mmCIF file of C-alpha atoms in Angstrom:
data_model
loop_
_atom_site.group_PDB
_atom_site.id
_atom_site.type_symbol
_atom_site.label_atom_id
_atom_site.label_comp_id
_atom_site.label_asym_id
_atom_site.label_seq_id
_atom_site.Cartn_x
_atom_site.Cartn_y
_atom_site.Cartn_z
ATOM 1 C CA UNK R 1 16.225 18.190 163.165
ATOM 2 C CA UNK R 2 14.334 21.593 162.669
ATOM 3 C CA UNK R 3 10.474 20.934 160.965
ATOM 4 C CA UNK R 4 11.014 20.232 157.011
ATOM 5 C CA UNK R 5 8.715 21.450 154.674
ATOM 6 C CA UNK R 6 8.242 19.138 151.328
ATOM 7 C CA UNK R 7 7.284 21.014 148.184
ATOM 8 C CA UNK R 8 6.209 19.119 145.595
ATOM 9 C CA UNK R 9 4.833 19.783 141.949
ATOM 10 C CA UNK R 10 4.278 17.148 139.004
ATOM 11 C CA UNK R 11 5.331 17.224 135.353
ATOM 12 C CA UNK R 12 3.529 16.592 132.273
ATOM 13 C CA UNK R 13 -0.079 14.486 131.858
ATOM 14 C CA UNK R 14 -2.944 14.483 133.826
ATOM 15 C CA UNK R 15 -2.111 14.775 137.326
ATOM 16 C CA UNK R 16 -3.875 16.634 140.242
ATOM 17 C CA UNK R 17 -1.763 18.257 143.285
ATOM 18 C CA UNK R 18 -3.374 15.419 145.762
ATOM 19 C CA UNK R 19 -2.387 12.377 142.996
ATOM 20 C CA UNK R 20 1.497 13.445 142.721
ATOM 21 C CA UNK R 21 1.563 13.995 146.595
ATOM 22 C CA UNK R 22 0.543 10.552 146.634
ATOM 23 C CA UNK R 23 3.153 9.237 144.040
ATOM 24 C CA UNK R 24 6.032 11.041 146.248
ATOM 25 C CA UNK R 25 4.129 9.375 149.145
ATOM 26 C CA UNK R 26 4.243 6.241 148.287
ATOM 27 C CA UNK R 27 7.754 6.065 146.217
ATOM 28 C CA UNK R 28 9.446 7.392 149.681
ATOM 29 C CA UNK R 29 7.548 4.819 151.621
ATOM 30 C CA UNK R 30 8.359 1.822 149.618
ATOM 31 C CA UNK R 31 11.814 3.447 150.023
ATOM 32 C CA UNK R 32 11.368 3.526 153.948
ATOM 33 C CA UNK R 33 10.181 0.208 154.363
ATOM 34 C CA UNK R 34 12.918 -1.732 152.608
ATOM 35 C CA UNK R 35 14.888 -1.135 156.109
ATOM 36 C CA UNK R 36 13.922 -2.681 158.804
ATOM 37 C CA UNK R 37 14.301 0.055 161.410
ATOM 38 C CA UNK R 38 11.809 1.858 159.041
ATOM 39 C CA UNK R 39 9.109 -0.347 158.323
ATOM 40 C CA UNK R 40 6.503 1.908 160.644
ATOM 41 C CA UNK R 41 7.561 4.714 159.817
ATOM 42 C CA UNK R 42 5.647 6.860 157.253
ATOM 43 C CA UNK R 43 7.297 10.285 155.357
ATOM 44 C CA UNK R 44 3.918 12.355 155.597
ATOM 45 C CA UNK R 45 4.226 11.802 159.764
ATOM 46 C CA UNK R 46 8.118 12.786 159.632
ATOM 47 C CA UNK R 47 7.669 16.208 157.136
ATOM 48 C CA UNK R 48 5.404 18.514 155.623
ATOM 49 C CA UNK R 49 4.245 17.834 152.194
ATOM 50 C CA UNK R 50 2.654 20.322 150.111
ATOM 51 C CA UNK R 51 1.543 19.466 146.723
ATOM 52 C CA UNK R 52 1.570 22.227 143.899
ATOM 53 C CA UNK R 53 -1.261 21.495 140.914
ATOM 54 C CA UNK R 54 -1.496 23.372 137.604
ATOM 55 C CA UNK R 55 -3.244 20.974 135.499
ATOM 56 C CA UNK R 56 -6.601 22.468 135.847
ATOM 57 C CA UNK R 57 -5.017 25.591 133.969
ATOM 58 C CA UNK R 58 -4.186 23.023 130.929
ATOM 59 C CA UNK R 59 -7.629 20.921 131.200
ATOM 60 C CA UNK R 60 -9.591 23.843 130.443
ATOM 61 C CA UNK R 61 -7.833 24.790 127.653
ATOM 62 C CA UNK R 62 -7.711 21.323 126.513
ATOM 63 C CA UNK R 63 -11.736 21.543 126.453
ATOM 64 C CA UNK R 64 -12.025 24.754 124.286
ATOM 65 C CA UNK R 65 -9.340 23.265 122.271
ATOM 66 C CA UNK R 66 -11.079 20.416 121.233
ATOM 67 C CA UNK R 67 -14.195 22.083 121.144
ATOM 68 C CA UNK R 68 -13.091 25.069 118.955
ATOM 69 C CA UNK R 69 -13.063 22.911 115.816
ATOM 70 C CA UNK R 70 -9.781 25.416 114.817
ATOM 71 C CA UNK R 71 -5.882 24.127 113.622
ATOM 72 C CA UNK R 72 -3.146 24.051 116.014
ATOM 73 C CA UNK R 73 -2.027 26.931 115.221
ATOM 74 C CA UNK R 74 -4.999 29.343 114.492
ATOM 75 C CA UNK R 75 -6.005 28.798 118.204
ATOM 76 C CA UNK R 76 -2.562 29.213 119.610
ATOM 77 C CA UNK R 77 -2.682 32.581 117.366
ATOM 78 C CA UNK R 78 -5.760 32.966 118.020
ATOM 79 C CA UNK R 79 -5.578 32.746 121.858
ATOM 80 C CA UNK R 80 -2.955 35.447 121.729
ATOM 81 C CA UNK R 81 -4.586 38.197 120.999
ATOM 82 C CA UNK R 82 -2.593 39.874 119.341
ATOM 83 C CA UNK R 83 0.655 39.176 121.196
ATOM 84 C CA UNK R 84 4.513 38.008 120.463
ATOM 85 C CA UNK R 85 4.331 34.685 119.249
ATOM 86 C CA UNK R 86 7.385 32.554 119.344
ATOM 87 C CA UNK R 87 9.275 31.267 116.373
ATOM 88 C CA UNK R 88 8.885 27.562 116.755
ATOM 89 C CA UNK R 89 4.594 28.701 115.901
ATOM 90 C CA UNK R 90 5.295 28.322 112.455
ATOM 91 C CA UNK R 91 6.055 24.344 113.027
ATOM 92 C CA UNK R 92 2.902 23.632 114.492
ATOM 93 C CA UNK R 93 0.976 22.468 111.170
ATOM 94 C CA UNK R 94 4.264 20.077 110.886
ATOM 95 C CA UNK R 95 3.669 19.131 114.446
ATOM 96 C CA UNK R 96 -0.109 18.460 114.194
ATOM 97 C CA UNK R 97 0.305 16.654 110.609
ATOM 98 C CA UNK R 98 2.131 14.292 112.445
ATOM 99 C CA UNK R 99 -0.321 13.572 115.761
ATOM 100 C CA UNK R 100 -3.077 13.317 113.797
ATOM 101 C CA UNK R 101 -6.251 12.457 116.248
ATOM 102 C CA UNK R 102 -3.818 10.828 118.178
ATOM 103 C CA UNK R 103 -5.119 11.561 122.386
ATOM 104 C CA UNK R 104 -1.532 11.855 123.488
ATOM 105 C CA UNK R 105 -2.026 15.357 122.085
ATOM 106 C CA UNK R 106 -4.356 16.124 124.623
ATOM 107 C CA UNK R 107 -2.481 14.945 127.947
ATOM 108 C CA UNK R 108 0.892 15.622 127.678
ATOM 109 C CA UNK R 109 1.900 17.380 124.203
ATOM 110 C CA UNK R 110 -0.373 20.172 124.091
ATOM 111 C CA UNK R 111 0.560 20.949 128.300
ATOM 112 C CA UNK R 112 4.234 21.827 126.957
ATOM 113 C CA UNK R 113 3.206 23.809 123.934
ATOM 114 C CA UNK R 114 0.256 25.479 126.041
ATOM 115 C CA UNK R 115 2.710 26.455 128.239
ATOM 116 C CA UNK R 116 5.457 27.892 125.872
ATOM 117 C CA UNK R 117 2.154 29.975 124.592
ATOM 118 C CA UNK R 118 -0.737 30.717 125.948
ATOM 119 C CA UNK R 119 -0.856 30.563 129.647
ATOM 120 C CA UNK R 120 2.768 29.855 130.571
ATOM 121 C CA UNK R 121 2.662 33.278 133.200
ATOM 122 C CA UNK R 122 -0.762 32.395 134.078
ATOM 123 C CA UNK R 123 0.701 28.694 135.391
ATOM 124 C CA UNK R 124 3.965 30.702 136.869
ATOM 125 C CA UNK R 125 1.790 32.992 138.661
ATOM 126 C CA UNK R 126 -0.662 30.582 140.344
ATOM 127 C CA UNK R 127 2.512 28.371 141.016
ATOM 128 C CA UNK R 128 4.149 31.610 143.305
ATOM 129 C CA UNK R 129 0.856 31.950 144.554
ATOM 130 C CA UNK R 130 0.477 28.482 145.922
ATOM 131 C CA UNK R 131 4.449 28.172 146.963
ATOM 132 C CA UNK R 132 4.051 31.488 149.270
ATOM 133 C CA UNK R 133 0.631 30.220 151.107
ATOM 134 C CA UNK R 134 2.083 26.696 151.467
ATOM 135 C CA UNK R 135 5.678 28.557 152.939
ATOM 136 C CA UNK R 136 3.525 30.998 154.624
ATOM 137 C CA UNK R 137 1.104 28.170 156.546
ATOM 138 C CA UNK R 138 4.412 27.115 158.847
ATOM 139 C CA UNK R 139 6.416 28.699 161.731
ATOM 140 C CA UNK R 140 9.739 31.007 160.868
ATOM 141 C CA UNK R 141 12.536 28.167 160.866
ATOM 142 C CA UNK R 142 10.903 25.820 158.777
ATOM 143 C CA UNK R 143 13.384 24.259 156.103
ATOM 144 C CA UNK R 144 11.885 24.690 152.814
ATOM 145 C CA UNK R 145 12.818 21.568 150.323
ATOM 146 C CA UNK R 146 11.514 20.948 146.549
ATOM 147 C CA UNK R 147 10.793 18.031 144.824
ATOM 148 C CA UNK R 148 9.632 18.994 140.665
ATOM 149 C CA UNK R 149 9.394 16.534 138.166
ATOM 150 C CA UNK R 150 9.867 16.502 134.302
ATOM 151 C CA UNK R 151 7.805 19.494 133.457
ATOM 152 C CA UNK R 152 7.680 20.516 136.831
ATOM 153 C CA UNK R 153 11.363 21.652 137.176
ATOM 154 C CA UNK R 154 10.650 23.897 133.696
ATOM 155 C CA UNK R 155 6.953 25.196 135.352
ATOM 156 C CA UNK R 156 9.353 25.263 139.270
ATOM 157 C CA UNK R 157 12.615 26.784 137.719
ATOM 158 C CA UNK R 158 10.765 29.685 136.053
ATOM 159 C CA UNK R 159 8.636 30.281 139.215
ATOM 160 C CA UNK R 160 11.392 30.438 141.443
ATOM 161 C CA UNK R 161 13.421 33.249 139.209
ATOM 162 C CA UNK R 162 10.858 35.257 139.285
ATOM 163 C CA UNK R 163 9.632 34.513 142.935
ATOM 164 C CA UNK R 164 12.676 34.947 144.757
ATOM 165 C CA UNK R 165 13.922 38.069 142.087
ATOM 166 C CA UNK R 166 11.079 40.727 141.191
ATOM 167 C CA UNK R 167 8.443 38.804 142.710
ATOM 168 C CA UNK R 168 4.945 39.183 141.160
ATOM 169 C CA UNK R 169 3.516 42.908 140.427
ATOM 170 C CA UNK R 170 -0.020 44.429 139.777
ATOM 171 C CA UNK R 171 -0.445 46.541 136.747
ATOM 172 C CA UNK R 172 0.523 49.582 138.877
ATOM 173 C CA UNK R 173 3.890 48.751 139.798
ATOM 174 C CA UNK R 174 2.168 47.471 143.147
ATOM 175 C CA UNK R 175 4.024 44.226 144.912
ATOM 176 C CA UNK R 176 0.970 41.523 143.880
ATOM 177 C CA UNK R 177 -0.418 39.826 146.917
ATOM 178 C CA UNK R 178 -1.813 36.358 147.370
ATOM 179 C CA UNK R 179 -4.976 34.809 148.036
ATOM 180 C CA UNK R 180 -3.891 34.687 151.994
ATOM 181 C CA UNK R 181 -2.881 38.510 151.487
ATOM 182 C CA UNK R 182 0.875 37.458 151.314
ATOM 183 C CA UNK R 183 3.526 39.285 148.764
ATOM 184 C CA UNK R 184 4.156 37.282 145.902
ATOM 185 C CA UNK R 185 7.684 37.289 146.905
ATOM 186 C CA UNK R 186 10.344 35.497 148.967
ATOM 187 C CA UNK R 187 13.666 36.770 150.394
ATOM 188 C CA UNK R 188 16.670 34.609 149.108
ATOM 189 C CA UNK R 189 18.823 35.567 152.351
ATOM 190 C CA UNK R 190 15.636 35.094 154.804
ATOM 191 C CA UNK R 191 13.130 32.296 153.245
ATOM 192 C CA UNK R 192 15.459 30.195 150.574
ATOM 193 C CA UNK R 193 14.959 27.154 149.488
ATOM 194 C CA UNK R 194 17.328 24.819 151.012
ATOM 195 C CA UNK R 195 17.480 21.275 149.099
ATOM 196 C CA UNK R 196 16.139 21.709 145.789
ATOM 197 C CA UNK R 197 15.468 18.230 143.896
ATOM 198 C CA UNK R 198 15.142 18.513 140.033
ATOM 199 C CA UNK R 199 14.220 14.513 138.806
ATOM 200 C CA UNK R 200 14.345 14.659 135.084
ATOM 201 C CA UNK R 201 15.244 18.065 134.741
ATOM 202 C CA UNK R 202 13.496 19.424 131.405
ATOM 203 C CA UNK R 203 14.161 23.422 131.621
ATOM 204 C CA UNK R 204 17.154 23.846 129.979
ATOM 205 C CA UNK R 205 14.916 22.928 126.327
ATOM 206 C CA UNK R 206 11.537 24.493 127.783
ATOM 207 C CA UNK R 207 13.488 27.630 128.567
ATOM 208 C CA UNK R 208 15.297 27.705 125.356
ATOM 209 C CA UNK R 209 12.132 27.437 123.625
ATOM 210 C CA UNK R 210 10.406 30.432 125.413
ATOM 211 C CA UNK R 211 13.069 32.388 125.942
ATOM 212 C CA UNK R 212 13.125 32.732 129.555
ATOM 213 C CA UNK R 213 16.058 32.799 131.301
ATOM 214 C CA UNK R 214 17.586 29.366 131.542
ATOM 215 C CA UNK R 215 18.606 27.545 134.777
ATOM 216 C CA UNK R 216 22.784 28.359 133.624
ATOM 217 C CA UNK R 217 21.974 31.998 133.893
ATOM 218 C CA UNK R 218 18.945 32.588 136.805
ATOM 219 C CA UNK R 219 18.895 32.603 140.481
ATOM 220 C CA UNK R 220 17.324 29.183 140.762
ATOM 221 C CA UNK R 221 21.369 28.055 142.259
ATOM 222 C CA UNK R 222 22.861 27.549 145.286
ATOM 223 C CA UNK R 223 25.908 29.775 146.518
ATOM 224 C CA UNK R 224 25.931 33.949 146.311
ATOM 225 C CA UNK R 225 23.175 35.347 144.199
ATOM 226 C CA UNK R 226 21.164 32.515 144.316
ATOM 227 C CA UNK R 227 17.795 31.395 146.263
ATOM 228 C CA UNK R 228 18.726 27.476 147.059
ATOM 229 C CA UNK R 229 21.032 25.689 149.375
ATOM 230 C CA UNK R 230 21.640 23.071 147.832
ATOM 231 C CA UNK R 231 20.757 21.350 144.196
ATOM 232 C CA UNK R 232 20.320 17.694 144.108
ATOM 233 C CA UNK R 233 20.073 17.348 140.206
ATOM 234 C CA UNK R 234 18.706 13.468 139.164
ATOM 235 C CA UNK R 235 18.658 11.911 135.802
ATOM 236 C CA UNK R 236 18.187 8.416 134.469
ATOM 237 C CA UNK R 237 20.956 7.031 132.121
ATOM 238 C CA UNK R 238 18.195 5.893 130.357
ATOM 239 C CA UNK R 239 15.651 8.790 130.796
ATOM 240 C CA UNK R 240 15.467 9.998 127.249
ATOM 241 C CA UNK R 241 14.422 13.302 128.376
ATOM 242 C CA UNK R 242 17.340 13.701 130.175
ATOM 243 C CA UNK R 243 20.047 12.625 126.881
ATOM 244 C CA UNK R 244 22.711 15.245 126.183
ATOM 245 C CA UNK R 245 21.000 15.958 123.317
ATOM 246 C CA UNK R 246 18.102 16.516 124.169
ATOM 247 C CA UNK R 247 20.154 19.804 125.991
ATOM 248 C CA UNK R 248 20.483 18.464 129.781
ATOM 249 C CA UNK R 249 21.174 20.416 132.540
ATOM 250 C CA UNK R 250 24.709 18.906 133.546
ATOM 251 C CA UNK R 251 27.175 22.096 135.109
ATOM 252 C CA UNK R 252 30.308 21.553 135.063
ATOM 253 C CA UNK R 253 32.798 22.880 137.922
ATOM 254 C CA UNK R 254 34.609 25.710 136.523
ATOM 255 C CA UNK R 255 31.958 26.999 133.813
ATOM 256 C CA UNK R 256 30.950 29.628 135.828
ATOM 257 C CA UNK R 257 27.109 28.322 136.766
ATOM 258 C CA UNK R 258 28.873 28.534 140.780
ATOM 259 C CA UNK R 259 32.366 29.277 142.087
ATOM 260 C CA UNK R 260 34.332 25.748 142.498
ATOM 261 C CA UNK R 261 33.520 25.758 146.011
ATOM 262 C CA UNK R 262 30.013 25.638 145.469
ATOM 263 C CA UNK R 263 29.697 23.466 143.340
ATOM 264 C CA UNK R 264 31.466 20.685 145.378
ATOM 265 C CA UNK R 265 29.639 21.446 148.557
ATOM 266 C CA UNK R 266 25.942 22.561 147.090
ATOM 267 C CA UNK R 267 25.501 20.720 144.198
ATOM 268 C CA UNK R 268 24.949 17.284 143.174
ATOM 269 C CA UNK R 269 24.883 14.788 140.284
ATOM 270 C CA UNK R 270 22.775 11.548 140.516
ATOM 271 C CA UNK R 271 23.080 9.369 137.622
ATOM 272 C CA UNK R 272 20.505 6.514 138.317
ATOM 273 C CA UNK R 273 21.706 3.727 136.347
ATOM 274 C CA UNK R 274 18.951 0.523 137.431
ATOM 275 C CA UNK R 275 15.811 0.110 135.697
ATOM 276 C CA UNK R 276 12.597 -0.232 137.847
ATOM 277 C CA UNK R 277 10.217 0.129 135.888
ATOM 278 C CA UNK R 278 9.922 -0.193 131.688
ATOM 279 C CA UNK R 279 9.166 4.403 132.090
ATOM 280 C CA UNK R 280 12.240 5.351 133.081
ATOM 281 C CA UNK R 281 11.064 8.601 132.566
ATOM 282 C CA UNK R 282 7.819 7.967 134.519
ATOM 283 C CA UNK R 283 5.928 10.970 133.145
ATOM 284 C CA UNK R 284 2.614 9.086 134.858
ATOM 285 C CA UNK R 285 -0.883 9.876 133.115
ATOM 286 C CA UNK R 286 -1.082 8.156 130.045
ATOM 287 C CA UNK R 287 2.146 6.784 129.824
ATOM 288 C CA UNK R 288 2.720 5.632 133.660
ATOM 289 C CA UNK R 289 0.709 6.784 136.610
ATOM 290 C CA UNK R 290 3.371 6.588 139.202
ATOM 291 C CA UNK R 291 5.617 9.785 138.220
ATOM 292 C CA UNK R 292 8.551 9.831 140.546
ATOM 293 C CA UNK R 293 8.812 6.411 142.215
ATOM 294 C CA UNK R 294 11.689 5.444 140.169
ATOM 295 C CA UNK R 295 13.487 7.912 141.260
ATOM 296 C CA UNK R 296 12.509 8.236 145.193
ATOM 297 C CA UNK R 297 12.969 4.590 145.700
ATOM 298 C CA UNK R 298 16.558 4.003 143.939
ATOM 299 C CA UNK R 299 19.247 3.489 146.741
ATOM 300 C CA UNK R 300 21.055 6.154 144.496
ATOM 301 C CA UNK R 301 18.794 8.646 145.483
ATOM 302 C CA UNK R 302 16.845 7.673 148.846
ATOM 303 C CA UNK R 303 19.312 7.415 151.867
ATOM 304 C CA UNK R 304 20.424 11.268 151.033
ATOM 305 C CA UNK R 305 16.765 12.068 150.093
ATOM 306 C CA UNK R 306 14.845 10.860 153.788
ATOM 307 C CA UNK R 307 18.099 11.385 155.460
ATOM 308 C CA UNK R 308 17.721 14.974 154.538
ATOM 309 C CA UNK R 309 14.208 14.974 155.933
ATOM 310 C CA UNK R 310 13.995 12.766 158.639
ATOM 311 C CA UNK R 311 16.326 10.963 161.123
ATOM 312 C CA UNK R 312 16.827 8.131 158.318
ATOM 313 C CA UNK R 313 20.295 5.931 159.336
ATOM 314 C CA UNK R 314 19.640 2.557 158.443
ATOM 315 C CA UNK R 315 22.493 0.358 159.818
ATOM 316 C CA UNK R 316 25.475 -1.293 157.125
ATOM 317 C CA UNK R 317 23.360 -4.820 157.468
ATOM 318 C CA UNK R 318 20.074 -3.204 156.676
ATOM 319 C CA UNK R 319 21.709 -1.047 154.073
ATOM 320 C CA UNK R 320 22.545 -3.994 152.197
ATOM 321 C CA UNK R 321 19.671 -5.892 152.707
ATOM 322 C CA UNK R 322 17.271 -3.218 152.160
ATOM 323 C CA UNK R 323 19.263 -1.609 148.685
ATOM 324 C CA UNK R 324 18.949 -5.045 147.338
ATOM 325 C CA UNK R 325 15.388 -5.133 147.550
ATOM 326 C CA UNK R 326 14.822 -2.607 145.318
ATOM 327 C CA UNK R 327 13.001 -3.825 142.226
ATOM 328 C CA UNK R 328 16.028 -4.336 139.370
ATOM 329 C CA UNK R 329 14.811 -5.322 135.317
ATOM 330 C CA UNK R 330 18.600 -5.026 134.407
ATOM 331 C CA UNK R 331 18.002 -8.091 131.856
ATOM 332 C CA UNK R 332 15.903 -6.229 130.248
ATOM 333 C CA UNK R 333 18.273 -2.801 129.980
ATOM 334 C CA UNK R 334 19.014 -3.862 126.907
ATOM 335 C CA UNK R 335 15.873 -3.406 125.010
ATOM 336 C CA UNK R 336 16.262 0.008 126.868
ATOM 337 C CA UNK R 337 19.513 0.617 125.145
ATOM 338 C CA UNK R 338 18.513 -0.433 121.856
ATOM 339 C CA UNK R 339 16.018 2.620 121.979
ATOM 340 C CA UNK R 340 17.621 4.805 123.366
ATOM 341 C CA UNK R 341 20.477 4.723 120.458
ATOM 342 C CA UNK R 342 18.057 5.352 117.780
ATOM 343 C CA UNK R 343 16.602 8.518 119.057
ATOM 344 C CA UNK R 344 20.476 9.574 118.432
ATOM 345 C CA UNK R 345 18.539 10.268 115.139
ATOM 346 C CA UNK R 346 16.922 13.358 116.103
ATOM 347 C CA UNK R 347 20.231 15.302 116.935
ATOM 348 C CA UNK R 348 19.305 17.516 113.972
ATOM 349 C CA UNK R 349 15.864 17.889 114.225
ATOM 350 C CA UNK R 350 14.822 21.233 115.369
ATOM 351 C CA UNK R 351 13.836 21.707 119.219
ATOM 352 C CA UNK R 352 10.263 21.816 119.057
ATOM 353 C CA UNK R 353 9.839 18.602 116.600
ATOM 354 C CA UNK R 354 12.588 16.877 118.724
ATOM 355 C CA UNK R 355 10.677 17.012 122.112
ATOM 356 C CA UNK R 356 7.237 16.026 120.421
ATOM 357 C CA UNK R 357 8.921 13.273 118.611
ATOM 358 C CA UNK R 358 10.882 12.150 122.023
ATOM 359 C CA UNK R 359 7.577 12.223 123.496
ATOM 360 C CA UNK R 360 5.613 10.071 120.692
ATOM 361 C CA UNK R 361 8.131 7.456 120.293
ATOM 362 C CA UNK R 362 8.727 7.446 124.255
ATOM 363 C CA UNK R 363 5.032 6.657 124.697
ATOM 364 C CA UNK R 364 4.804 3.860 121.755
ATOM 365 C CA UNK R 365 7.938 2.308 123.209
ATOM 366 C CA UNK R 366 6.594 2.174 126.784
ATOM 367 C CA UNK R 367 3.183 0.692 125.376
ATOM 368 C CA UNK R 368 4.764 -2.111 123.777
ATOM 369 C CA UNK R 369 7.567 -3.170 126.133
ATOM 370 C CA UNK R 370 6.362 -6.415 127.752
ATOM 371 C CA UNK R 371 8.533 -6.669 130.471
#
């Protein structure tokens, strides 16, 4: 197997690049060690991981926040100087009304608005920066791979269309370069991506709320005009980030995303049905620090995840033994269910009130499960 490179880059809450290499770390070990023929074997000594952080970005504009003494919405207009604002501004007293003093503001709802606003090219641009130096850092041959998370795949999708499209440019017109001296620009035919993993894929409603192009109509897709070879997307049944309503990514074969034959070679659907953990969502932070272990360790989702990394072929006996180790609450889906119908109650809410509301009645729920 050629030398895998493993991309990864965290969602929403406080997380630094080194903590959510560690969370993908240690969800793909516990994965690994269920099997027997694995249990001394470690991911980071099979691939390269590189971990993408843009958190700092959001902390420091968390601090003046909180420090400016201003609304909402006056620093949001204030911050931009003059420039477009989008629509959903105008619902930000509404939104703040509602938060109150509440600290949840601070770690995960003000990263989504901050980026719909104020610094959303600002995170894109250090994102493309830190993709090309970690693709750069490895010999020609190297398989690229992605893992994004919640946020992430909003904060990775955007990125990527712009990465592996235009790529980055100076005020002059000029190709911008990196840190390391590199273009701010990859090659879809030479330097693709070639198994992208989206795990609670949240850019269809970020992109529809900043108007960027979404991930039904950019490059971020496997097959001719696009920069990946494969896309492995992964929901929870029970993610409520990931509802239908809440505007999922879900292509269908034969809507034109891909050509049939794409889409049932190149893409794929994982709908993870066991519960884990009582964050099915796992945004970490405040809610949950482990972020993607749910995901990484379900036997849905881990023999084509190492497999696709590593030489990973457990045998039918370990199979079995090993996918029924993994940690099942399914007595307690039920309380899962029971919350997940009533936030069938925001269908008509508008986007921006939906996904704070989704995100204030995840994080009570999550607080006061007890199992």
């Amino acid at each position: 197997m050629p030398d895998n490179l493993l991309i990864v880059i965290h969602g929403m809450g406080k997380h630094t690049a080194s903590s959510f290499k560690s969370e993908v770390v240690n969800g793909c070990n516990n994965a690994l060690h269920r099997y027997s023929s694995y249990s001394g074997k470690k991911i980071e000594n099979e691939v390269h991981i590189e971990s993408i952080g843009y958190d700092a970005i959001f902390d420091k504009l968390r601090a003046e926040y909180a420090e400016s003494g201003k609304t909402l919405t006056q620093f949001i207009t204030d911050g931009s100087a003059g420039g477009d604002l989008p629509g959903f501004v105008d619902e930000l007293t509404g939104v703040q009304a509602e938060l109150g003093d509440d600290q949840f503001l601070y770690t995960h709802v003000l990263d989504v608005l901050f980026y719909l606003t104020l610094v959303g090219e600002k995170v894109r641009l250090s994102v493309a920066e830190q993709f090309v130096e970690a693709v750069k850092k490895y010999p020609a041959g190297t398989r690229i791979n992605v893992v994004a998370h919640s946020l992430g795949t909003a904060v990775m999708h955007d990125t990527l269309n712009k990465l592996y499209s235009t790529g980055y440019k100076t005020a002059t017109g000029d190709r911008a370069k990196s840190s390391g001296g590199h273009d701010i620009y990859l090659d879809p035919f030479t330097l693709p991506v070639d198994m992208y993993w989206a795990f609670a894929n949240v850019s269809p409603i970020i992109t529809k709320l900043s108007g960027l192009s979404g991930p039904a109509d950019s490059i971020v897709k496997p097959g001719d005009g696009g920069c990946l070879g494969s896309f492995l997307n992964t929901f929870h049944e029970f993610d409520p980030f990931t509802l239908a309503f809440i505007n999922r990514f879900d292509p269908q074969e034969g809507d034109g995303w891909v050509d049939p034959m794409t889409y049932q070679i190149a893409y794929k659907r994982y709908k993870t049905t066991k519960v884990a953990r009582k964050n099915t969502h796992s945004v970490g932070g405040y809610i949950e620090v482990e972020a993607v272990g749910g995901y990484l360790e379900d036997p849905e989702v881990c023999h084509d995840f190492l497999r696709s990394l590593m030489d990973f072929n457990p045998s039918a006996a370990e199979k079995t033994v090993g996918d029924a180790a993994y940690k099942n609450l399914q007595d307690e889906t039920q309380k899962i269910r029971g919350f997940i119908e009533q936030l069938q109650d925001l269908t008509n809410v508008s986007d921006l009130k939906k996904l704070v509301k989704l995100l204030l009645a995840y994080r009570t729920y999550v607080e006061s499960a007890n199992f």
